[in-house]
PDB file of N, CA and C in Angstrom:
ATOM      1  N   UNK A   1       1.537 -12.307 -38.160  1.00 45.00           N
ATOM      2  CA  UNK A   1       1.483 -11.957 -36.767  1.00 45.00           C
ATOM      3  C   UNK A   1       0.070 -11.538 -36.386  1.00 45.00           C
ATOM      4  N   UNK A   2      -0.320 -11.950 -35.234  1.00 44.00           N
ATOM      5  CA  UNK A   2      -1.635 -11.533 -34.751  1.00 44.00           C
ATOM      6  C   UNK A   2      -1.451 -10.618 -33.545  1.00 44.00           C
ATOM      7  N   UNK A   3      -2.382  -9.743 -33.378  1.00 48.00           N
ATOM      8  CA  UNK A   3      -2.353  -8.877 -32.205  1.00 48.00           C
ATOM      9  C   UNK A   3      -3.477  -9.286 -31.280  1.00 48.00           C
ATOM     10  N   UNK A   4      -3.147  -9.302 -30.012  1.00 46.00           N
ATOM     11  CA  UNK A   4      -4.150  -9.679 -29.015  1.00 46.00           C
ATOM     12  C   UNK A   4      -5.043  -8.484 -28.726  1.00 46.00           C
ATOM     13  N   UNK A   5      -6.329  -8.695 -28.819  1.00 46.00           N
ATOM     14  CA  UNK A   5      -7.282  -7.636 -28.539  1.00 46.00           C
ATOM     15  C   UNK A   5      -7.961  -7.956 -27.215  1.00 46.00           C
ATOM     16  N   UNK A   6      -7.836  -7.024 -26.264  1.00 60.00           N
ATOM     17  CA  UNK A   6      -8.479  -7.215 -24.975  1.00 60.00           C
ATOM     18  C   UNK A   6      -9.825  -6.525 -25.006  1.00 60.00           C
ATOM     19  N   UNK A   7     -10.861  -7.276 -24.699  1.00 67.00           N
ATOM     20  CA  UNK A   7     -12.207  -6.715 -24.690  1.00 67.00           C
ATOM     21  C   UNK A   7     -12.711  -6.736 -23.255  1.00 67.00           C
ATOM     22  N   UNK A   8     -13.116  -5.581 -22.782  1.00 73.00           N
ATOM     23  CA  UNK A   8     -13.674  -5.496 -21.436  1.00 73.00           C
ATOM     24  C   UNK A   8     -15.123  -5.941 -21.469  1.00 73.00           C
ATOM     25  N   UNK A   9     -15.545  -6.589 -20.402  1.00 81.00           N
ATOM     26  CA  UNK A   9     -16.941  -7.020 -20.316  1.00 81.00           C
ATOM     27  C   UNK A   9     -17.850  -5.796 -20.269  1.00 81.00           C
ATOM     28  N   UNK A  10     -19.127  -6.014 -20.554  1.00 87.00           N
ATOM     29  CA  UNK A  10     -20.100  -4.926 -20.538  1.00 87.00           C
ATOM     30  C   UNK A  10     -20.179  -4.295 -19.152  1.00 87.00           C
ATOM     31  N   UNK A  11     -20.166  -5.112 -18.105  1.00 89.00           N
ATOM     32  CA  UNK A  11     -20.256  -4.561 -16.752  1.00 89.00           C
ATOM     33  C   UNK A  11     -19.008  -3.745 -16.408  1.00 89.00           C
ATOM     34  N   UNK A  12     -17.838  -4.207 -16.832  1.00 87.00           N
ATOM     35  CA  UNK A  12     -16.609  -3.458 -16.577  1.00 87.00           C
ATOM     36  C   UNK A  12     -16.625  -2.134 -17.321  1.00 87.00           C
ATOM     37  N   UNK A  13     -17.099  -2.147 -18.561  1.00 87.00           N
ATOM     38  CA  UNK A  13     -17.185  -0.892 -19.320  1.00 87.00           C
ATOM     39  C   UNK A  13     -18.135   0.087 -18.631  1.00 87.00           C
ATOM     40  N   UNK A  14     -19.259  -0.429 -18.120  1.00 91.00           N
ATOM     41  CA  UNK A  14     -20.226   0.420 -17.410  1.00 91.00           C
ATOM     42  C   UNK A  14     -19.597   1.000 -16.149  1.00 91.00           C
ATOM     43  N   UNK A  15     -18.903   0.153 -15.381  1.00 91.00           N
ATOM     44  CA  UNK A  15     -18.248   0.618 -14.159  1.00 91.00           C
ATOM     45  C   UNK A  15     -17.144   1.620 -14.476  1.00 91.00           C
ATOM     46  N   UNK A  16     -16.425   1.393 -15.572  1.00 91.00           N
ATOM     47  CA  UNK A  16     -15.363   2.302 -15.972  1.00 91.00           C
ATOM     48  C   UNK A  16     -15.937   3.657 -16.391  1.00 91.00           C
ATOM     49  N   UNK A  17     -17.084   3.645 -17.063  1.00 92.00           N
ATOM     50  CA  UNK A  17     -17.731   4.900 -17.448  1.00 92.00           C
ATOM     51  C   UNK A  17     -18.121   5.708 -16.208  1.00 92.00           C
ATOM     52  N   UNK A  18     -18.617   5.025 -15.185  1.00 93.00           N
ATOM     53  CA  UNK A  18     -18.975   5.707 -13.931  1.00 93.00           C
ATOM     54  C   UNK A  18     -17.727   6.299 -13.284  1.00 93.00           C
ATOM     55  N   UNK A  19     -16.627   5.556 -13.290  1.00 93.00           N
ATOM     56  CA  UNK A  19     -15.370   6.052 -12.729  1.00 93.00           C
ATOM     57  C   UNK A  19     -14.859   7.247 -13.529  1.00 93.00           C
ATOM     58  N   UNK A  20     -14.925   7.160 -14.857  1.00 93.00           N
ATOM     59  CA  UNK A  20     -14.484   8.262 -15.713  1.00 93.00           C
ATOM     60  C   UNK A  20     -15.292   9.526 -15.416  1.00 93.00           C
ATOM     61  N   UNK A  21     -16.581   9.379 -15.238  1.00 93.00           N
ATOM     62  CA  UNK A  21     -17.455  10.521 -14.947  1.00 93.00           C
ATOM     63  C   UNK A  21     -17.061  11.169 -13.614  1.00 93.00           C
ATOM     64  N   UNK A  22     -16.831  10.336 -12.608  1.00 92.00           N
ATOM     65  CA  UNK A  22     -16.475  10.856 -11.290  1.00 92.00           C
ATOM     66  C   UNK A  22     -15.111  11.551 -11.335  1.00 92.00           C
ATOM     67  N   UNK A  23     -14.143  10.948 -12.006  1.00 92.00           N
ATOM     68  CA  UNK A  23     -12.809  11.534 -12.088  1.00 92.00           C
ATOM     69  C   UNK A  23     -12.832  12.842 -12.878  1.00 92.00           C
ATOM     70  N   UNK A  24     -13.699  12.922 -13.882  1.00 92.00           N
ATOM     71  CA  UNK A  24     -13.816  14.159 -14.661  1.00 92.00           C
ATOM     72  C   UNK A  24     -14.297  15.294 -13.758  1.00 92.00           C
ATOM     73  N   UNK A  25     -15.240  14.987 -12.850  1.00 92.00           N
ATOM     74  CA  UNK A  25     -15.723  16.002 -11.913  1.00 92.00           C
ATOM     75  C   UNK A  25     -14.597  16.488 -10.997  1.00 92.00           C
ATOM     76  N   UNK A  26     -13.601  15.636 -10.754  1.00 90.00           N
ATOM     77  CA  UNK A  26     -12.467  16.005  -9.906  1.00 90.00           C
ATOM     78  C   UNK A  26     -11.384  16.757 -10.679  1.00 90.00           C
ATOM     79  N   UNK A  27     -11.534  16.839 -12.000  1.00 88.00           N
ATOM     80  CA  UNK A  27     -10.567  17.585 -12.802  1.00 88.00           C
ATOM     81  C   UNK A  27      -9.572  16.743 -13.556  1.00 88.00           C
ATOM     82  N   UNK A  28      -9.842  15.433 -13.681  1.00 90.00           N
ATOM     83  CA  UNK A  28      -8.934  14.545 -14.398  1.00 90.00           C
ATOM     84  C   UNK A  28      -9.529  14.138 -15.739  1.00 90.00           C
ATOM     85  N   UNK A  29      -8.702  14.104 -16.756  1.00 89.00           N
ATOM     86  CA  UNK A  29      -9.110  13.648 -18.080  1.00 89.00           C
ATOM     87  C   UNK A  29      -8.708  12.183 -18.230  1.00 89.00           C
ATOM     88  N   UNK A  30      -9.534  11.414 -18.909  1.00 90.00           N
ATOM     89  CA  UNK A  30      -9.296   9.993 -19.114  1.00 90.00           C
ATOM     90  C   UNK A  30      -8.336   9.773 -20.278  1.00 90.00           C
ATOM     91  N   UNK A  31      -7.415   8.852 -20.095  1.00 85.00           N
ATOM     92  CA  UNK A  31      -6.522   8.413 -21.166  1.00 85.00           C
ATOM     93  C   UNK A  31      -6.750   6.923 -21.387  1.00 85.00           C
ATOM     94  N   UNK A  32      -6.502   6.453 -22.587  1.00 78.00           N
ATOM     95  CA  UNK A  32      -6.839   5.082 -22.974  1.00 78.00           C
ATOM     96  C   UNK A  32      -6.185   4.029 -22.076  1.00 78.00           C
ATOM     97  N   UNK A  33      -6.842   2.903 -22.017  1.00 80.00           N
ATOM     98  CA  UNK A  33      -6.310   1.755 -21.289  1.00 80.00           C
ATOM     99  C   UNK A  33      -5.074   1.240 -21.998  1.00 80.00           C
ATOM    100  N   UNK A  34      -4.075   0.811 -21.222  1.00 82.00           N
ATOM    101  CA  UNK A  34      -2.860   0.230 -21.795  1.00 82.00           C
ATOM    102  C   UNK A  34      -2.362  -0.853 -20.852  1.00 82.00           C
ATOM    103  N   UNK A  35      -2.255  -2.051 -21.346  1.00 83.00           N
ATOM    104  CA  UNK A  35      -1.738  -3.180 -20.567  1.00 83.00           C
ATOM    105  C   UNK A  35      -2.484  -3.386 -19.254  1.00 83.00           C
ATOM    106  N   UNK A  36      -3.810  -3.205 -19.282  1.00 83.00           N
ATOM    107  CA  UNK A  36      -4.612  -3.424 -18.088  1.00 83.00           C
ATOM    108  C   UNK A  36      -4.661  -2.247 -17.135  1.00 83.00           C
ATOM    109  N   UNK A  37      -4.076  -1.101 -17.544  1.00 89.00           N
ATOM    110  CA  UNK A  37      -4.067   0.099 -16.704  1.00 89.00           C
ATOM    111  C   UNK A  37      -4.852   1.206 -17.380  1.00 89.00           C
ATOM    112  N   UNK A  38      -5.564   1.984 -16.576  1.00 90.00           N
ATOM    113  CA  UNK A  38      -6.297   3.153 -17.047  1.00 90.00           C
ATOM    114  C   UNK A  38      -5.666   4.357 -16.357  1.00 90.00           C
ATOM    115  N   UNK A  39      -5.423   5.417 -17.112  1.00 89.00           N
ATOM    116  CA  UNK A  39      -4.764   6.607 -16.559  1.00 89.00           C
ATOM    117  C   UNK A  39      -5.668   7.819 -16.674  1.00 89.00           C
ATOM    118  N   UNK A  40      -5.711   8.586 -15.590  1.00 90.00           N
ATOM    119  CA  UNK A  40      -6.411   9.860 -15.551  1.00 90.00           C
ATOM    120  C   UNK A  40      -5.365  10.926 -15.275  1.00 90.00           C
ATOM    121  N   UNK A  41      -5.286  11.934 -16.136  1.00 89.00           N
ATOM    122  CA  UNK A  41      -4.308  13.001 -15.948  1.00 89.00           C
ATOM    123  C   UNK A  41      -4.976  14.354 -15.877  1.00 89.00           C
ATOM    124  N   UNK A  42      -4.334  15.280 -15.155  1.00 86.00           N
ATOM    125  CA  UNK A  42      -4.893  16.614 -14.995  1.00 86.00           C
ATOM    126  C   UNK A  42      -4.415  17.561 -16.087  1.00 86.00           C
ATOM    127  N   UNK A  43      -3.251  17.296 -16.647  1.00 81.00           N
ATOM    128  CA  UNK A  43      -2.741  18.133 -17.723  1.00 81.00           C
ATOM    129  C   UNK A  43      -1.754  17.317 -18.544  1.00 81.00           C
ATOM    130  N   UNK A  44      -1.316  17.879 -19.645  1.00 79.00           N
ATOM    131  CA  UNK A  44      -0.395  17.174 -20.534  1.00 79.00           C
ATOM    132  C   UNK A  44       0.987  17.781 -20.456  1.00 79.00           C
ATOM    133  N   UNK A  45       1.981  16.968 -20.739  1.00 77.00           N
ATOM    134  CA  UNK A  45       3.345  17.456 -20.852  1.00 77.00           C
ATOM    135  C   UNK A  45       3.972  16.822 -22.088  1.00 77.00           C
ATOM    136  N   UNK A  46       4.993  17.440 -22.594  1.00 77.00           N
ATOM    137  CA  UNK A  46       5.733  16.890 -23.730  1.00 77.00           C
ATOM    138  C   UNK A  46       6.965  16.199 -23.165  1.00 77.00           C
ATOM    139  N   UNK A  47       7.102  14.932 -23.505  1.00 71.00           N
ATOM    140  CA  UNK A  47       8.320  14.228 -23.103  1.00 71.00           C
ATOM    141  C   UNK A  47       9.078  13.818 -24.364  1.00 71.00           C
ATOM    142  N   UNK A  48      10.145  13.107 -24.228  1.00 69.00           N
ATOM    143  CA  UNK A  48      10.960  12.715 -25.368  1.00 69.00           C
ATOM    144  C   UNK A  48      10.242  11.807 -26.350  1.00 69.00           C
ATOM    145  N   UNK A  49       9.144  11.210 -25.926  1.00 70.00           N
ATOM    146  CA  UNK A  49       8.417  10.265 -26.776  1.00 70.00           C
ATOM    147  C   UNK A  49       7.098  10.836 -27.275  1.00 70.00           C
ATOM    148  N   UNK A  50       6.793  12.081 -26.945  1.00 68.00           N
ATOM    149  CA  UNK A  50       5.533  12.681 -27.382  1.00 68.00           C
ATOM    150  C   UNK A  50       4.795  13.304 -26.229  1.00 68.00           C
ATOM    151  N   UNK A  51       3.488  13.285 -26.309  1.00 73.00           N
ATOM    152  CA  UNK A  51       2.647  13.909 -25.295  1.00 73.00           C
ATOM    153  C   UNK A  51       2.216  12.852 -24.280  1.00 73.00           C
ATOM    154  N   UNK A  52       2.324  13.207 -22.998  1.00 76.00           N
ATOM    155  CA  UNK A  52       1.954  12.272 -21.929  1.00 76.00           C
ATOM    156  C   UNK A  52       1.206  13.036 -20.840  1.00 76.00           C
ATOM    157  N   UNK A  53       0.346  12.338 -20.090  1.00 80.00           N
ATOM    158  CA  UNK A  53      -0.358  13.016 -18.992  1.00 80.00           C
ATOM    159  C   UNK A  53       0.603  13.349 -17.859  1.00 80.00           C
ATOM    160  N   UNK A  54       0.368  14.461 -17.203  1.00 82.00           N
ATOM    161  CA  UNK A  54       1.137  14.864 -16.034  1.00 82.00           C
ATOM    162  C   UNK A  54       0.144  15.063 -14.895  1.00 82.00           C
ATOM    163  N   UNK A  55       0.618  14.954 -13.661  1.00 86.00           N
ATOM    164  CA  UNK A  55      -0.287  14.938 -12.505  1.00 86.00           C
ATOM    165  C   UNK A  55      -1.356  13.884 -12.767  1.00 86.00           C
ATOM    166  N   UNK A  56      -1.004  12.644 -12.615  1.00 88.00           N
ATOM    167  CA  UNK A  56      -1.896  11.566 -13.038  1.00 88.00           C
ATOM    168  C   UNK A  56      -2.102  10.507 -11.972  1.00 88.00           C
ATOM    169  N   UNK A  57      -3.170   9.766 -12.169  1.00 89.00           N
ATOM    170  CA  UNK A  57      -3.499   8.593 -11.355  1.00 89.00           C
ATOM    171  C   UNK A  57      -3.726   7.446 -12.316  1.00 89.00           C
ATOM    172  N   UNK A  58      -3.006   6.351 -12.120  1.00 90.00           N
ATOM    173  CA  UNK A  58      -3.203   5.152 -12.936  1.00 90.00           C
ATOM    174  C   UNK A  58      -3.783   4.060 -12.059  1.00 90.00           C
ATOM    175  N   UNK A  59      -4.762   3.348 -12.599  1.00 90.00           N
ATOM    176  CA  UNK A  59      -5.348   2.238 -11.851  1.00 90.00           C
ATOM    177  C   UNK A  59      -5.321   0.989 -12.721  1.00 90.00           C
ATOM    178  N   UNK A  60      -5.200  -0.143 -12.075  1.00 90.00           N
ATOM    179  CA  UNK A  60      -5.282  -1.420 -12.777  1.00 90.00           C
ATOM    180  C   UNK A  60      -6.745  -1.824 -12.879  1.00 90.00           C
ATOM    181  N   UNK A  61      -7.172  -2.171 -14.090  1.00 86.00           N
ATOM    182  CA  UNK A  61      -8.552  -2.592 -14.300  1.00 86.00           C
ATOM    183  C   UNK A  61      -8.768  -3.994 -13.752  1.00 86.00           C
ATOM    184  N   UNK A  62      -7.714  -4.772 -13.643  1.00 82.00           N
ATOM    185  CA  UNK A  62      -7.861  -6.171 -13.281  1.00 82.00           C
ATOM    186  C   UNK A  62      -7.472  -6.487 -11.830  1.00 82.00           C
ATOM    187  N   UNK A  63      -6.678  -5.630 -11.214  1.00 85.00           N
ATOM    188  CA  UNK A  63      -6.211  -5.883  -9.852  1.00 85.00           C
ATOM    189  C   UNK A  63      -6.396  -4.625  -9.017  1.00 85.00           C
ATOM    190  N   UNK A  64      -6.418  -4.785  -7.717  1.00 85.00           N
ATOM    191  CA  UNK A  64      -6.597  -3.628  -6.846  1.00 85.00           C
ATOM    192  C   UNK A  64      -5.250  -2.963  -6.615  1.00 85.00           C
ATOM    193  N   UNK A  65      -4.885  -2.095  -7.529  1.00 88.00           N
ATOM    194  CA  UNK A  65      -3.600  -1.413  -7.465  1.00 88.00           C
ATOM    195  C   UNK A  65      -3.732  -0.075  -8.172  1.00 88.00           C
ATOM    196  N   UNK A  66      -3.251   0.975  -7.567  1.00 86.00           N
ATOM    197  CA  UNK A  66      -3.235   2.252  -8.273  1.00 86.00           C
ATOM    198  C   UNK A  66      -1.989   3.032  -7.913  1.00 86.00           C
ATOM    199  N   UNK A  67      -1.625   3.940  -8.806  1.00 88.00           N
ATOM    200  CA  UNK A  67      -0.416   4.728  -8.668  1.00 88.00           C
ATOM    201  C   UNK A  67      -0.762   6.187  -8.898  1.00 88.00           C
ATOM    202  N   UNK A  68      -0.339   7.061  -8.019  1.00 89.00           N
ATOM    203  CA  UNK A  68      -0.607   8.491  -8.167  1.00 89.00           C
ATOM    204  C   UNK A  68       0.700   9.258  -8.240  1.00 89.00           C
ATOM    205  N   UNK A  69       0.786  10.147  -9.190  1.00 88.00           N
ATOM    206  CA  UNK A  69       1.940  11.022  -9.352  1.00 88.00           C
ATOM    207  C   UNK A  69       1.392  12.446  -9.454  1.00 88.00           C
ATOM    208  N   UNK A  70       1.212  13.092  -8.303  1.00 87.00           N
ATOM    209  CA  UNK A  70       0.581  14.410  -8.247  1.00 87.00           C
ATOM    210  C   UNK A  70       1.534  15.415  -7.614  1.00 87.00           C
ATOM    211  N   UNK A  71       1.673  16.564  -8.255  1.00 86.00           N
ATOM    212  CA  UNK A  71       2.513  17.630  -7.718  1.00 86.00           C
ATOM    213  C   UNK A  71       1.692  18.864  -7.370  1.00 86.00           C
ATOM    214  N   UNK A  72       0.516  18.982  -7.908  1.00 82.00           N
ATOM    215  CA  UNK A  72      -0.346  20.136  -7.694  1.00 82.00           C
ATOM    216  C   UNK A  72      -1.091  19.941  -6.373  1.00 82.00           C
ATOM    217  N   UNK A  73      -0.950  20.886  -5.445  1.00 83.00           N
ATOM    218  CA  UNK A  73      -1.571  20.737  -4.132  1.00 83.00           C
ATOM    219  C   UNK A  73      -3.081  20.584  -4.223  1.00 83.00           C
ATOM    220  N   UNK A  74      -3.697  21.303  -5.151  1.00 83.00           N
ATOM    221  CA  UNK A  74      -5.145  21.193  -5.330  1.00 83.00           C
ATOM    222  C   UNK A  74      -5.538  19.755  -5.679  1.00 83.00           C
ATOM    223  N   UNK A  75      -4.743  19.113  -6.512  1.00 85.00           N
ATOM    224  CA  UNK A  75      -5.033  17.727  -6.888  1.00 85.00           C
ATOM    225  C   UNK A  75      -4.741  16.768  -5.734  1.00 85.00           C
ATOM    226  N   UNK A  76      -3.690  17.046  -4.977  1.00 87.00           N
ATOM    227  CA  UNK A  76      -3.371  16.189  -3.835  1.00 87.00           C
ATOM    228  C   UNK A  76      -4.537  16.198  -2.844  1.00 87.00           C
ATOM    229  N   UNK A  77      -5.163  17.347  -2.657  1.00 89.00           N
ATOM    230  CA  UNK A  77      -6.292  17.419  -1.730  1.00 89.00           C
ATOM    231  C   UNK A  77      -7.494  16.627  -2.238  1.00 89.00           C
ATOM    232  N   UNK A  78      -7.537  16.345  -3.548  1.00 88.00           N
ATOM    233  CA  UNK A  78      -8.631  15.557  -4.119  1.00 88.00           C
ATOM    234  C   UNK A  78      -8.336  14.058  -4.104  1.00 88.00           C
ATOM    235  N   UNK A  79      -7.128  13.678  -3.700  1.00 89.00           N
ATOM    236  CA  UNK A  79      -6.742  12.266  -3.716  1.00 89.00           C
ATOM    237  C   UNK A  79      -7.651  11.372  -2.876  1.00 89.00           C
ATOM    238  N   UNK A  80      -8.081  11.780  -1.672  1.00 90.00           N
ATOM    239  CA  UNK A  80      -9.002  10.901  -0.920  1.00 90.00           C
ATOM    240  C   UNK A  80     -10.296  10.619  -1.683  1.00 90.00           C
ATOM    241  N   UNK A  81     -10.863  11.634  -2.335  1.00 92.00           N
ATOM    242  CA  UNK A  81     -12.095  11.416  -3.093  1.00 92.00           C
ATOM    243  C   UNK A  81     -11.842  10.548  -4.322  1.00 92.00           C
ATOM    244  N   UNK A  82     -10.686  10.760  -4.976  1.00 91.00           N
ATOM    245  CA  UNK A  82     -10.326   9.924  -6.125  1.00 91.00           C
ATOM    246  C   UNK A  82     -10.121   8.479  -5.676  1.00 91.00           C
ATOM    247  N   UNK A  83      -9.447   8.294  -4.538  1.00 90.00           N
ATOM    248  CA  UNK A  83      -9.234   6.944  -4.000  1.00 90.00           C
ATOM    249  C   UNK A  83     -10.562   6.259  -3.715  1.00 90.00           C
ATOM    250  N   UNK A  84     -11.508   7.012  -3.160  1.00 91.00           N
ATOM    251  CA  UNK A  84     -12.831   6.452  -2.864  1.00 91.00           C
ATOM    252  C   UNK A  84     -13.541   6.022  -4.155  1.00 91.00           C
ATOM    253  N   UNK A  85     -13.436   6.845  -5.205  1.00 91.00           N
ATOM    254  CA  UNK A  85     -14.057   6.493  -6.488  1.00 91.00           C
ATOM    255  C   UNK A  85     -13.425   5.228  -7.064  1.00 91.00           C
ATOM    256  N   UNK A  86     -12.110   5.096  -6.915  1.00 91.00           N
ATOM    257  CA  UNK A  86     -11.413   3.907  -7.414  1.00 91.00           C
ATOM    258  C   UNK A  86     -11.835   2.673  -6.619  1.00 91.00           C
ATOM    259  N   UNK A  87     -11.942   2.816  -5.291  1.00 90.00           N
ATOM    260  CA  UNK A  87     -12.391   1.685  -4.471  1.00 90.00           C
ATOM    261  C   UNK A  87     -13.823   1.290  -4.807  1.00 90.00           C
ATOM    262  N   UNK A  88     -14.675   2.268  -5.112  1.00 92.00           N
ATOM    263  CA  UNK A  88     -16.040   1.958  -5.556  1.00 92.00           C
ATOM    264  C   UNK A  88     -16.015   1.155  -6.850  1.00 92.00           C
ATOM    265  N   UNK A  89     -15.113   1.525  -7.764  1.00 91.00           N
ATOM    266  CA  UNK A  89     -14.963   0.792  -9.018  1.00 91.00           C
ATOM    267  C   UNK A  89     -14.580  -0.658  -8.744  1.00 91.00           C
ATOM    268  N   UNK A  90     -13.561  -0.846  -7.875  1.00 90.00           N
ATOM    269  CA  UNK A  90     -13.123  -2.212  -7.554  1.00 90.00           C
ATOM    270  C   UNK A  90     -14.234  -3.019  -6.877  1.00 90.00           C
ATOM    271  N   UNK A  91     -14.974  -2.382  -5.995  1.00 91.00           N
ATOM    272  CA  UNK A  91     -16.083  -3.081  -5.325  1.00 91.00           C
ATOM    273  C   UNK A  91     -17.134  -3.518  -6.357  1.00 91.00           C
ATOM    274  N   UNK A  92     -17.453  -2.623  -7.285  1.00 91.00           N
ATOM    275  CA  UNK A  92     -18.424  -2.969  -8.327  1.00 91.00           C
ATOM    276  C   UNK A  92     -17.917  -4.118  -9.201  1.00 91.00           C
ATOM    277  N   UNK A  93     -16.599  -4.195  -9.361  1.00 89.00           N
ATOM    278  CA  UNK A  93     -15.995  -5.265 -10.160  1.00 89.00           C
ATOM    279  C   UNK A  93     -15.827  -6.562  -9.369  1.00 89.00           C
ATOM    280  N   UNK A  94     -16.048  -6.490  -8.060  1.00 89.00           N
ATOM    281  CA  UNK A  94     -15.892  -7.674  -7.235  1.00 89.00           C
ATOM    282  C   UNK A  94     -14.448  -7.970  -6.861  1.00 89.00           C
ATOM    283  N   UNK A  95     -13.575  -6.982  -7.020  1.00 84.00           N
ATOM    284  CA  UNK A  95     -12.152  -7.143  -6.681  1.00 84.00           C
ATOM    285  C   UNK A  95     -11.986  -6.721  -5.236  1.00 84.00           C
ATOM    286  N   UNK A  96     -11.516  -7.646  -4.412  1.00 76.00           N
ATOM    287  CA  UNK A  96     -11.405  -7.365  -2.997  1.00 76.00           C
ATOM    288  C   UNK A  96      -9.961  -7.355  -2.507  1.00 76.00           C
ATOM    289  N   UNK A  97      -9.032  -7.850  -3.279  1.00 66.00           N
ATOM    290  CA  UNK A  97      -7.623  -7.914  -2.863  1.00 66.00           C
ATOM    291  C   UNK A  97      -6.758  -7.127  -3.793  1.00 66.00           C
TER     292      UNK A  97
END
């Protein structure tokens, strides 16, 4: 059996590093990419399968799509700035739709 290894281009890695830096300033920690999605979480929780991010924003690296699951009011107030950082990432990647 072979496993498929997804390698991000150098420019995508650079753009992702800029996004990670901006999200860190907003109080989100970066979690590894999975199936084309990158997740930033504000804290951790224990679920039935182990440790998972809570109060999180997930974005698709390949498509213009993101999902936010925020319960902390302080984080909700940061959502416009986080959205702007994500849109900057997509613009740098040339993703318009």
